[in-house]
Tab-separated table of C-alpha atoms and ligand atoms in Angstrom:
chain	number	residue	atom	x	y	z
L	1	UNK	CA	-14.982	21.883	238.838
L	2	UNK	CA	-11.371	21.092	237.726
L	3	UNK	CA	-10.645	23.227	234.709
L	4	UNK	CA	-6.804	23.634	233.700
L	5	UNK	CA	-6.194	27.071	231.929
L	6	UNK	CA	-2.360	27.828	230.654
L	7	UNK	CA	-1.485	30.742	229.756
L	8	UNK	CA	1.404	31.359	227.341
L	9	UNK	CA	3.762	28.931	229.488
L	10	UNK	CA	7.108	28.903	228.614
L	11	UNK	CA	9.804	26.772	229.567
L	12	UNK	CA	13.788	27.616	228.685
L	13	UNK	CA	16.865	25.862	230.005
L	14	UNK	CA	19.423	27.508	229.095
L	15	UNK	CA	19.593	28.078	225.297
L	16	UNK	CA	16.432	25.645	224.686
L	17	UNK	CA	12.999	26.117	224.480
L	18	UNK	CA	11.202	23.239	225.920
L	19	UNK	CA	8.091	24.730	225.570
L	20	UNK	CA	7.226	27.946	223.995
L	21	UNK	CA	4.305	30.334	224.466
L	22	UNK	CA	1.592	27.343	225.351
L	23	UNK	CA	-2.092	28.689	225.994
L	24	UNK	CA	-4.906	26.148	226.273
L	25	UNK	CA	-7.849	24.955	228.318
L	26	UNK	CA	-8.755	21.685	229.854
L	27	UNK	CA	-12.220	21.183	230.091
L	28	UNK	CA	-13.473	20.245	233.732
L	29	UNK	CA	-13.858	16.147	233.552
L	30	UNK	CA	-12.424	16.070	230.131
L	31	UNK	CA	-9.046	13.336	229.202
L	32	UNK	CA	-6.868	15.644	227.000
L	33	UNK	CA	-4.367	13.838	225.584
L	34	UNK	CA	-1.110	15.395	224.641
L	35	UNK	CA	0.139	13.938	221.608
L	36	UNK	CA	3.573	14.843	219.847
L	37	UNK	CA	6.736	13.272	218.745
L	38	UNK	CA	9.885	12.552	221.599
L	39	UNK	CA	11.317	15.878	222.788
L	40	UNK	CA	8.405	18.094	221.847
L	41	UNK	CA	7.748	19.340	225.213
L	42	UNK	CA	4.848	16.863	226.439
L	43	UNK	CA	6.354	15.918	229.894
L	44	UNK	CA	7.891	19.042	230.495
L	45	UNK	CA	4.160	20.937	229.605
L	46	UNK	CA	2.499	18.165	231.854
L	47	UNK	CA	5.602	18.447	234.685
L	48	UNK	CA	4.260	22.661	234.717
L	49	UNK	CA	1.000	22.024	235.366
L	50	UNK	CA	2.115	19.337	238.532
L	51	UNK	CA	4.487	21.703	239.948
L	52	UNK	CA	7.691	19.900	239.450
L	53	UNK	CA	8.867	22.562	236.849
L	54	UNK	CA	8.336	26.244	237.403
L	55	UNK	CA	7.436	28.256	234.051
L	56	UNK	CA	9.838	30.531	232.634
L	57	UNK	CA	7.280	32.649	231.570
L	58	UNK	CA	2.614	32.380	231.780
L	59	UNK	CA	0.648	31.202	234.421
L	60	UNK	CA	-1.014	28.246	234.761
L	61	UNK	CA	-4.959	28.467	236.491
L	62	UNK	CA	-7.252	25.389	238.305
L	63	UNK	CA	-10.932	26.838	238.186
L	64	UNK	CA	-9.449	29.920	237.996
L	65	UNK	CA	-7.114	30.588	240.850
L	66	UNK	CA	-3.625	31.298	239.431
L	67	UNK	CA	-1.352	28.464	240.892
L	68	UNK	CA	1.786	28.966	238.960
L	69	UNK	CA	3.377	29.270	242.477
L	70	UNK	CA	1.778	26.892	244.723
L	71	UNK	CA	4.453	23.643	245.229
L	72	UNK	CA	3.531	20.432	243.927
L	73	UNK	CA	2.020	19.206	247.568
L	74	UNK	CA	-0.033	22.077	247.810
L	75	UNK	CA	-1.742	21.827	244.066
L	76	UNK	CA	-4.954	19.311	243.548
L	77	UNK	CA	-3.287	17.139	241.438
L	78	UNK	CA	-1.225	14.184	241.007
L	79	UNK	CA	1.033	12.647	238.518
L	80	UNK	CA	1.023	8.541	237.026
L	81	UNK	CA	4.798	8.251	235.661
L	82	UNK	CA	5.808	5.928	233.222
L	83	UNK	CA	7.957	3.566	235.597
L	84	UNK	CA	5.768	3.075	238.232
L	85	UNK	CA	8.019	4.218	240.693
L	86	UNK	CA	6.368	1.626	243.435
L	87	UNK	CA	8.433	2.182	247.192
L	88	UNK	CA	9.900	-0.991	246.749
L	89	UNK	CA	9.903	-1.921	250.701
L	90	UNK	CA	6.328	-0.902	251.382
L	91	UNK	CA	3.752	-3.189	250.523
L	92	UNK	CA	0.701	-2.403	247.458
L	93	UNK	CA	-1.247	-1.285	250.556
L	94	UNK	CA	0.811	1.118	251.929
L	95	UNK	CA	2.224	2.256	248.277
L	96	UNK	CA	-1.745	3.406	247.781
L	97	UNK	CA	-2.166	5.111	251.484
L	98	UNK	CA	1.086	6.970	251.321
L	99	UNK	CA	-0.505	10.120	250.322
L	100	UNK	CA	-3.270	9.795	253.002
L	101	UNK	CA	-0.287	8.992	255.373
L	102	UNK	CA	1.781	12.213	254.654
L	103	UNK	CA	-1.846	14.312	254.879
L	104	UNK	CA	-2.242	12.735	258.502
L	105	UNK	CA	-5.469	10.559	257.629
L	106	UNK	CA	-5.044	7.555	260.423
L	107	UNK	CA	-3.623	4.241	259.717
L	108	UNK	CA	-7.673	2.122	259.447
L	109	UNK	CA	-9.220	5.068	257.314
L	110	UNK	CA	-6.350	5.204	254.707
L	111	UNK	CA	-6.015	1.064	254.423
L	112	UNK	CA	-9.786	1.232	254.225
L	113	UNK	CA	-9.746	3.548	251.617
L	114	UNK	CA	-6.468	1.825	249.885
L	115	UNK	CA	-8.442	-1.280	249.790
L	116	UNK	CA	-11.242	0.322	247.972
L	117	UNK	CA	-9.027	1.869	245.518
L	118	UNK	CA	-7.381	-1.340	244.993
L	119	UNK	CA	-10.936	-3.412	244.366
L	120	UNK	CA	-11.513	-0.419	241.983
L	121	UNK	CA	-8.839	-1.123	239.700
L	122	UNK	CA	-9.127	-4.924	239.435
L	123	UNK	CA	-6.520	-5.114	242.321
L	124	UNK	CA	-8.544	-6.400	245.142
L	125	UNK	CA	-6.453	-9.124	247.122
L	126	UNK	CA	-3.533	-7.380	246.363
L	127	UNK	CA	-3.165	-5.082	249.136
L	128	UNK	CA	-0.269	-7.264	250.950
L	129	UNK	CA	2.074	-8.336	247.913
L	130	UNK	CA	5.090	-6.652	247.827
L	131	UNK	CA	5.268	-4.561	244.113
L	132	UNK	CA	8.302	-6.313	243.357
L	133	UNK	CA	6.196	-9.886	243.039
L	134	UNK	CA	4.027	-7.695	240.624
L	135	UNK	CA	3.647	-7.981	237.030
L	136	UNK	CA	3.942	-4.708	234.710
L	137	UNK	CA	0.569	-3.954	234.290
L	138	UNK	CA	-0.480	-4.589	237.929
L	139	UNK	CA	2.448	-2.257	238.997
L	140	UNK	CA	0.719	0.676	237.216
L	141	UNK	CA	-2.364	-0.221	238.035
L	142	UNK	CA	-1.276	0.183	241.574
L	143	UNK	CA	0.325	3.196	240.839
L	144	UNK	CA	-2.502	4.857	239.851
L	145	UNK	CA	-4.173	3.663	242.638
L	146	UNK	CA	-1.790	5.731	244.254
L	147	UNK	CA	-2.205	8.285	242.551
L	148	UNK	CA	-6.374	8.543	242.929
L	149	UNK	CA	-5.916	7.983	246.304
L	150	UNK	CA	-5.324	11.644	247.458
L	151	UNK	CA	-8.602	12.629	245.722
L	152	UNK	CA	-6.967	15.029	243.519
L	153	UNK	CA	-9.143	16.929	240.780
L	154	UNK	CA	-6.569	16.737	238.059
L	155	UNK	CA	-4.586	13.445	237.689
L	156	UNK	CA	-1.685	14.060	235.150
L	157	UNK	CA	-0.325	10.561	233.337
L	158	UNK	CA	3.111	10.650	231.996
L	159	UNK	CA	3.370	7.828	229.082
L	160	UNK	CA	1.789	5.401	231.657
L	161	UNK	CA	1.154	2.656	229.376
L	162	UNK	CA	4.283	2.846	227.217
L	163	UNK	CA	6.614	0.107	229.311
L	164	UNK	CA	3.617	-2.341	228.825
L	165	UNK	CA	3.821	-4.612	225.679
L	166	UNK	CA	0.656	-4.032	223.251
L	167	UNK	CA	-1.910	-6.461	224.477
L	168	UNK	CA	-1.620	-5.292	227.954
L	169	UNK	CA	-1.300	-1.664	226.590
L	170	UNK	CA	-4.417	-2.288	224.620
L	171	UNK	CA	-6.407	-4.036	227.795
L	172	UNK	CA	-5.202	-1.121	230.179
L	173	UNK	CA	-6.325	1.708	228.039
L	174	UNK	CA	-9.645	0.099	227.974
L	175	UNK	CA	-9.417	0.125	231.841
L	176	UNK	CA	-7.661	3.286	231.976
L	177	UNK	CA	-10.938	5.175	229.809
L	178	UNK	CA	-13.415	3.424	232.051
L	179	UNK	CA	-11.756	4.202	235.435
L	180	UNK	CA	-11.837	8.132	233.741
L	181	UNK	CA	-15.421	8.028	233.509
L	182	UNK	CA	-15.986	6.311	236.884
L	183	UNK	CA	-14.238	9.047	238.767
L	184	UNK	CA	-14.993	12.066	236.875
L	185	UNK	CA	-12.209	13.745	237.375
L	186	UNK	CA	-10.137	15.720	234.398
L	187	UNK	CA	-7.085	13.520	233.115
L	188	UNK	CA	-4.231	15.259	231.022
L	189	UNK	CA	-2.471	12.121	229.222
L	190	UNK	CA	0.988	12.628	227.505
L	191	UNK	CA	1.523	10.128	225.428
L	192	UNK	CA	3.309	10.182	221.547
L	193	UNK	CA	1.480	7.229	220.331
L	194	UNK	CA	-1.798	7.980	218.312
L	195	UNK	CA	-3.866	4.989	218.577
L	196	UNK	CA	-3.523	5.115	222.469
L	197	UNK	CA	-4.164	8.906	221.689
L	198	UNK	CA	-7.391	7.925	219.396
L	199	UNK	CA	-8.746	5.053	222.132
L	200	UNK	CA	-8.511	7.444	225.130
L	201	UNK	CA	-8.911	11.132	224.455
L	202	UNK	CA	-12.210	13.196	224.479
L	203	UNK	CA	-9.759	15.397	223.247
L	204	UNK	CA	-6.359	15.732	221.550
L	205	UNK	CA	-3.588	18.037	221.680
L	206	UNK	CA	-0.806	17.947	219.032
L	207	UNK	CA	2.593	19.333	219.938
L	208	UNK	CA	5.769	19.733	217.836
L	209	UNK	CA	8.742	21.512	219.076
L	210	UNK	CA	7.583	23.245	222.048
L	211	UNK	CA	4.214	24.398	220.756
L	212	UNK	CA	0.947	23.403	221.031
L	213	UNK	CA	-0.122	22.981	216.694
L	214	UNK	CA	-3.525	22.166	216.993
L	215	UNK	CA	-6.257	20.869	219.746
L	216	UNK	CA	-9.734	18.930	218.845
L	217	UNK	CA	-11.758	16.253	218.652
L	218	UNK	CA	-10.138	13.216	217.687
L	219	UNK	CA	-12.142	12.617	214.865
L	220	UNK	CA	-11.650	15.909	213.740
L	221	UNK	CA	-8.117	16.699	214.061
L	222	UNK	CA	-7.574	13.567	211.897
L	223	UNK	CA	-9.782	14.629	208.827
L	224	UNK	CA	-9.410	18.243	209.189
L	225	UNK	CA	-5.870	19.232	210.347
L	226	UNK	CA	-4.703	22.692	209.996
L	227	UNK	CA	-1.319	22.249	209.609
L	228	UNK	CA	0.864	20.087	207.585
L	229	UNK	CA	2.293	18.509	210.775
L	230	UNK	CA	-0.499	17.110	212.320
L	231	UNK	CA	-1.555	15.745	208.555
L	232	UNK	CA	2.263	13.791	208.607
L	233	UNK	CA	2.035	12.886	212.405
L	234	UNK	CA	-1.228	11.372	212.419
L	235	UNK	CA	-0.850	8.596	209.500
L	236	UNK	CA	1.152	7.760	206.815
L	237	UNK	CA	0.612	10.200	203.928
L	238	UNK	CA	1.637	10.806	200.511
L	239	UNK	CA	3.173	14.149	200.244
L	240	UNK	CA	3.344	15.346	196.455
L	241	UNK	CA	4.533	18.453	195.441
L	242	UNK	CA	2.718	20.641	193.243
L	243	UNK	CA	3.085	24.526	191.933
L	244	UNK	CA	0.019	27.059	191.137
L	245	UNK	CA	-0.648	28.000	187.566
L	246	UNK	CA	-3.651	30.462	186.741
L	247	UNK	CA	-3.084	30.906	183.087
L	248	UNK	CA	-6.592	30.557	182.731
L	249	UNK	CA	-9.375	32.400	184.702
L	250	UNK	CA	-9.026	30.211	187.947
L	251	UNK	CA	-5.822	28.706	189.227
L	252	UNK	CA	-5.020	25.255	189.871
L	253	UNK	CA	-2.112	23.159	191.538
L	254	UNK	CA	-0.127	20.881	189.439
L	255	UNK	CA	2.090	18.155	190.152
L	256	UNK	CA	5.153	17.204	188.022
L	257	UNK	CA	2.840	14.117	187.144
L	258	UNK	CA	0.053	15.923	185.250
L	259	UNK	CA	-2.405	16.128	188.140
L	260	UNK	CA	-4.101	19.157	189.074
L	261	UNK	CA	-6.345	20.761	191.758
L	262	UNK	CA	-8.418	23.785	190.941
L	263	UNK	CA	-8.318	26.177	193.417
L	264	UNK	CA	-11.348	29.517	194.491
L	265	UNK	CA	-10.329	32.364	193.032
L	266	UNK	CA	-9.924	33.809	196.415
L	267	UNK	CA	-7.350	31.195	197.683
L	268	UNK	CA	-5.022	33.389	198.436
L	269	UNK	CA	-1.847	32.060	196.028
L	270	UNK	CA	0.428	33.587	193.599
L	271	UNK	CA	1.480	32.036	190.295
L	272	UNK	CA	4.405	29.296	191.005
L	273	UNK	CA	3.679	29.018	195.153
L	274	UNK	CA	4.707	25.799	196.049
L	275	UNK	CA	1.807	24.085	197.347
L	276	UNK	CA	1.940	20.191	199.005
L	277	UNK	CA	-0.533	18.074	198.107
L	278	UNK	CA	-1.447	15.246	200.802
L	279	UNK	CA	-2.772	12.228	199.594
L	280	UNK	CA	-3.789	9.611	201.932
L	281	UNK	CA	-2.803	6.095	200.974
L	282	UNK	CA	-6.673	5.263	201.979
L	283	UNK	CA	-8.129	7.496	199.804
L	284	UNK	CA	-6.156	6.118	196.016
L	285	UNK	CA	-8.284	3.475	194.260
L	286	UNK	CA	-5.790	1.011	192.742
L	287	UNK	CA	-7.023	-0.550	189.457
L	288	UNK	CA	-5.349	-2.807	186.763
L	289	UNK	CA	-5.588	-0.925	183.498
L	290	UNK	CA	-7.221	-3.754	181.805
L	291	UNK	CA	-10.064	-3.999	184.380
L	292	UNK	CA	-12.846	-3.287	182.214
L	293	UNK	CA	-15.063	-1.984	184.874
L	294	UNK	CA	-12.423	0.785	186.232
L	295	UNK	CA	-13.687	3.670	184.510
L	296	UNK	CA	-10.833	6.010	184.644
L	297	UNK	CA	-11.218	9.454	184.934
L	298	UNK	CA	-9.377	12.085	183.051
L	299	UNK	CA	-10.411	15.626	183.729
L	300	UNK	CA	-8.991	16.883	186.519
L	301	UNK	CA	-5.884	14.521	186.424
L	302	UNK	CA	-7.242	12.312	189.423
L	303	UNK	CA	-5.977	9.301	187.126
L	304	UNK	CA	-2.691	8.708	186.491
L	305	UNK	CA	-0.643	5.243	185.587
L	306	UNK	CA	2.452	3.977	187.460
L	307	UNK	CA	4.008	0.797	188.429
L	308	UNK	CA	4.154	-1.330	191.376
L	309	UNK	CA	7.757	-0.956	193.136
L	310	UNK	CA	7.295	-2.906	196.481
L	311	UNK	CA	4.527	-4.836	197.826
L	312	UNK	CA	4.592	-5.311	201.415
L	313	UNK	CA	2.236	-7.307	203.377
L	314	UNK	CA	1.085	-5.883	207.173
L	315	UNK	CA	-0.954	-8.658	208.486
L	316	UNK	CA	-4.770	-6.934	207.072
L	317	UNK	CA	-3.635	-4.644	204.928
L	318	UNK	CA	-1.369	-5.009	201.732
L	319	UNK	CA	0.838	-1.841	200.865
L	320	UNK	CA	2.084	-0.843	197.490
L	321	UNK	CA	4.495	1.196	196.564
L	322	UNK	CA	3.714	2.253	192.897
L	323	UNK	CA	5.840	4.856	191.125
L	324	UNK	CA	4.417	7.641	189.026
L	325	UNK	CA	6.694	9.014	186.810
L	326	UNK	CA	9.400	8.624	189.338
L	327	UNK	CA	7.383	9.971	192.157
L	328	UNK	CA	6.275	6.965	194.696
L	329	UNK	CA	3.033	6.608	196.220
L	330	UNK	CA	1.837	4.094	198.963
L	331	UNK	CA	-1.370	2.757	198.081
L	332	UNK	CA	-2.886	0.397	200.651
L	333	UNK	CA	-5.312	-2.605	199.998
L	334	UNK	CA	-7.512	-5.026	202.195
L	335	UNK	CA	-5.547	-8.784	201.837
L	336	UNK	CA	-8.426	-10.585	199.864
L	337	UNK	CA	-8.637	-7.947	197.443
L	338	UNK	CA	-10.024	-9.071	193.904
L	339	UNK	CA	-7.080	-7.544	192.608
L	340	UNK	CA	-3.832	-9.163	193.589
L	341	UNK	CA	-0.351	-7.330	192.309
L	342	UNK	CA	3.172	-7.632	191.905
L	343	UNK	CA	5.929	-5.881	191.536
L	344	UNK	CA	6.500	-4.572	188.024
L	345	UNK	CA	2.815	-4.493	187.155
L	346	UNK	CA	1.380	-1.459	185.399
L	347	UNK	CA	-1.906	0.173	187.368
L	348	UNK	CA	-4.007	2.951	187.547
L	349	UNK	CA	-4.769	5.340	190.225
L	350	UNK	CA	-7.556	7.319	191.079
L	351	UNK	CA	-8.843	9.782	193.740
L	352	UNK	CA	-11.341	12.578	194.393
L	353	UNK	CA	-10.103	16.015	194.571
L	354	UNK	CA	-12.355	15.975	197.822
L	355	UNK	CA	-9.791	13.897	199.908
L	356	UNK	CA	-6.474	15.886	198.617
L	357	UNK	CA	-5.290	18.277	201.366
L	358	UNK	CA	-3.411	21.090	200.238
L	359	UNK	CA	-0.545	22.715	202.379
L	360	UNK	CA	1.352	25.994	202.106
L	361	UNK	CA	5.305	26.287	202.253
L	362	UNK	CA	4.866	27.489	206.112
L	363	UNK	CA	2.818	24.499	206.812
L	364	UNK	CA	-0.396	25.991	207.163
L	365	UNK	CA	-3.375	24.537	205.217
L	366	UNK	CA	-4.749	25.746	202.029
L	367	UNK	CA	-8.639	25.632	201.971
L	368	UNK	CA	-9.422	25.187	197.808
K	401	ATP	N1	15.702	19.326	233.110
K	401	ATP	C1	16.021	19.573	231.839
K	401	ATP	N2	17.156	20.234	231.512
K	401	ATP	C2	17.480	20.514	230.238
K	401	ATP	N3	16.726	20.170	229.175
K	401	ATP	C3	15.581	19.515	229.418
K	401	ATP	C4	15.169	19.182	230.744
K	401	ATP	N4	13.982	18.525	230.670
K	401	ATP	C5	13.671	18.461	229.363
K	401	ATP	N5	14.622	19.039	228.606
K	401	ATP	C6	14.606	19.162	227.143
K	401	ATP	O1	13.398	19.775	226.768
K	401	ATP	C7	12.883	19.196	225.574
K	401	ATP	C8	11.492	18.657	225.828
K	401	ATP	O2	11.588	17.569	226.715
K	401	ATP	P1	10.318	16.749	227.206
K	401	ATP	O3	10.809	15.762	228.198
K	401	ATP	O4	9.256	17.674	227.634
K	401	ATP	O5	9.885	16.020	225.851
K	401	ATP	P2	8.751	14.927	225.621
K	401	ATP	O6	7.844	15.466	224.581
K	401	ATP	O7	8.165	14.505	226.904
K	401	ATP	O8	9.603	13.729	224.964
K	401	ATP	P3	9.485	12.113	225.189
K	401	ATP	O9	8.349	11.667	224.299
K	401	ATP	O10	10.797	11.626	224.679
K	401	ATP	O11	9.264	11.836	226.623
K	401	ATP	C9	13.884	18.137	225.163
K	401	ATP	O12	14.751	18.681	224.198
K	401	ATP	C10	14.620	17.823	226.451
K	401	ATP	O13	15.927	17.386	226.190
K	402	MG	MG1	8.197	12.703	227.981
């Protein structure tokens, strides 16, 4: 068992609040990956739970025994940073047995056991080379190594991919999930790039400015966020804004552009709230207004005409920017697409009241 529980953990220096009032669990065996934007409190949350920063305030469990206290050497886990941090005059070898060394574990057990660590992360052969004559990638892959080495229950990862360029990125989060799994141990990954975040995680945590917004299921965070900040961190979005009106018996959002979103009677709004409406750029149906097969729907206002603005071609995808009565929205398209568009061209565009999130002034969803 290896479950992480924090408990309200702050973290203040001075006047700022790294982290504020954090309380989550880590599943036993489980990668969480911390996910948030650069000074949100990732390392400094992750740093807590090693030992290397004290909490301000909370406590911080492993299978609950409180070890807010107990000093870095003393805890069952061990952190991957993002610049390797190699001991430059020791060779890959003795880099991986240096933990064994300082726990006393003689000089043929701990090279045995280096060696085996090295052959399990593809760096078998290695164990002589000095970690200068190494190349990125086989520098962390050493270092974590390193890190496994001391047979620690929790293994904390600080950004370790993020000095690798994105092929080798890509190939060593591959490795990275499949050591995870091998070792069965539970892996708390900071890292504030979603894909790496989406490829690795059984879990994700979002975190913006010191707090912890929302934990799930990758999947799930993604299509159901709770708060308008996950919705904006997690892929580009179109953020319109809209205002309720319940002149008749049930009210609805509208947008300065004629669209509108009925809402349950029991939503929870007053008359004139400013609600945001979040429309994904996957989710709008692009079509020319003289397609005769678009059949364009009116009710509701899911239709509206604009024109294109910019066209911008990223590799698979094209992106549009179309304007709708001054209002621009980014509408993306497979390349290859029967319809092909330039700038100045009138379309329609279309969506399902099913894929519009609504969001609150505070932030917080709106469920319709
Ligand atoms: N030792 C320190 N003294 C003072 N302020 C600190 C210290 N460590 C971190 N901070 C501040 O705390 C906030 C959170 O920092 P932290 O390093 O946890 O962010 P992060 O989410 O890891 O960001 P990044 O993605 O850039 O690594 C930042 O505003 C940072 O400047
Ligand atoms: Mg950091």
């Amino acid at each position: 068992m290896a479950q992480i529980e924090l408990d309200g953990i702050t973290k203040r220096y001075d006047d700022l609040e790294a982290v504020s009032g954090l309380s989550t669990t880590v599943k036993d065996g489980e990668l969480l990956c911390l996910l948030g934007p650069s000074g949100c409190g990732k390392s400094t949350t992750l740093r807590m739970i090693g030992g290397l920063e004290m909490p301000t305030e909370g406590t911080i469990k492993l299978d609950d025994e409180d070890i807010t206290d107990v000093p870095p050497y003393n805890r069952d886990t061990s952190i991957v940073f993002q610049n390797w941090e190699l001991f430059p005059h020791k060779s890959v070898r003795e880099n991986v047995a240096f933990g064994l060394k300082m726990r006393d574990v003689d000089a043929d057990e701990r090279h045995e056991t280096a060696e085996e660590l090295l052959e399990r992360v593809e760096m078998g052969g290695y164990g002589s080379y000095d970690p200068t004559d190494l190349s990125g990638g086989q520098k962390q892959r050493v270092a974590l190594a390193r890190s496994l080495a001391v047979d620690p229950s929790v293994l904390l990862l600080d950004e370790p991919l993020s000095n690798l360029d994105k092929r080798l990125r890509e190939q060593m989060e591959i490795h990275l999930k499949q050591i995870h799994e091998e070792f069965d141990k539970t892996f708390i990954y900071v890292t504030h790039n979603q894909d790496e975040a989406f490829t690795l995680a059984d879990r994700i945590g979002i975190m913006n400015d010191g707090q912890l917004v929302q934990v799930g299921d990758p999947m799930d965070v993604y299509q159901n966020p709770t708060n308008r900040f996950t919705e904006e961190f997690l892929g580009d979005t179109n953020f319109i804004e809209g205002k309720v009106s319940d002149s008749s018996d049930q009210p609805v959002v509208k947008t300065g552009f004629g669209a509108s979103i009925p809402l349950s009677k029991n939503a929870g709004v007053d008359s004139g709230d400013t609600i945001d409406l979040s429309l994904r750029p996957e989710f709008l149906a692009l079509s020319s207004p003289d397609d005769q097969q678009s059949t364009v729907t009116t009710d509701g206002g899911h239709a509206v005409t604009g024109t294109v603005e910019d066209v911008l071609y990223q590799g698979s995808t094209i992106r549009y920017s179309v304007s709708v009565s001054g209002e621009p929205l980014f509408v993306e398209r497979h390349v290859g697409d029967r319809l092909e568009l330039s700038t100045g061209d009138t379309v329609q565009l279309q969506w399902d009241t099913d894929d519009v999130l609504l969001f609150r002034e505070d932030g917080t969803k709106l469920d319709v």
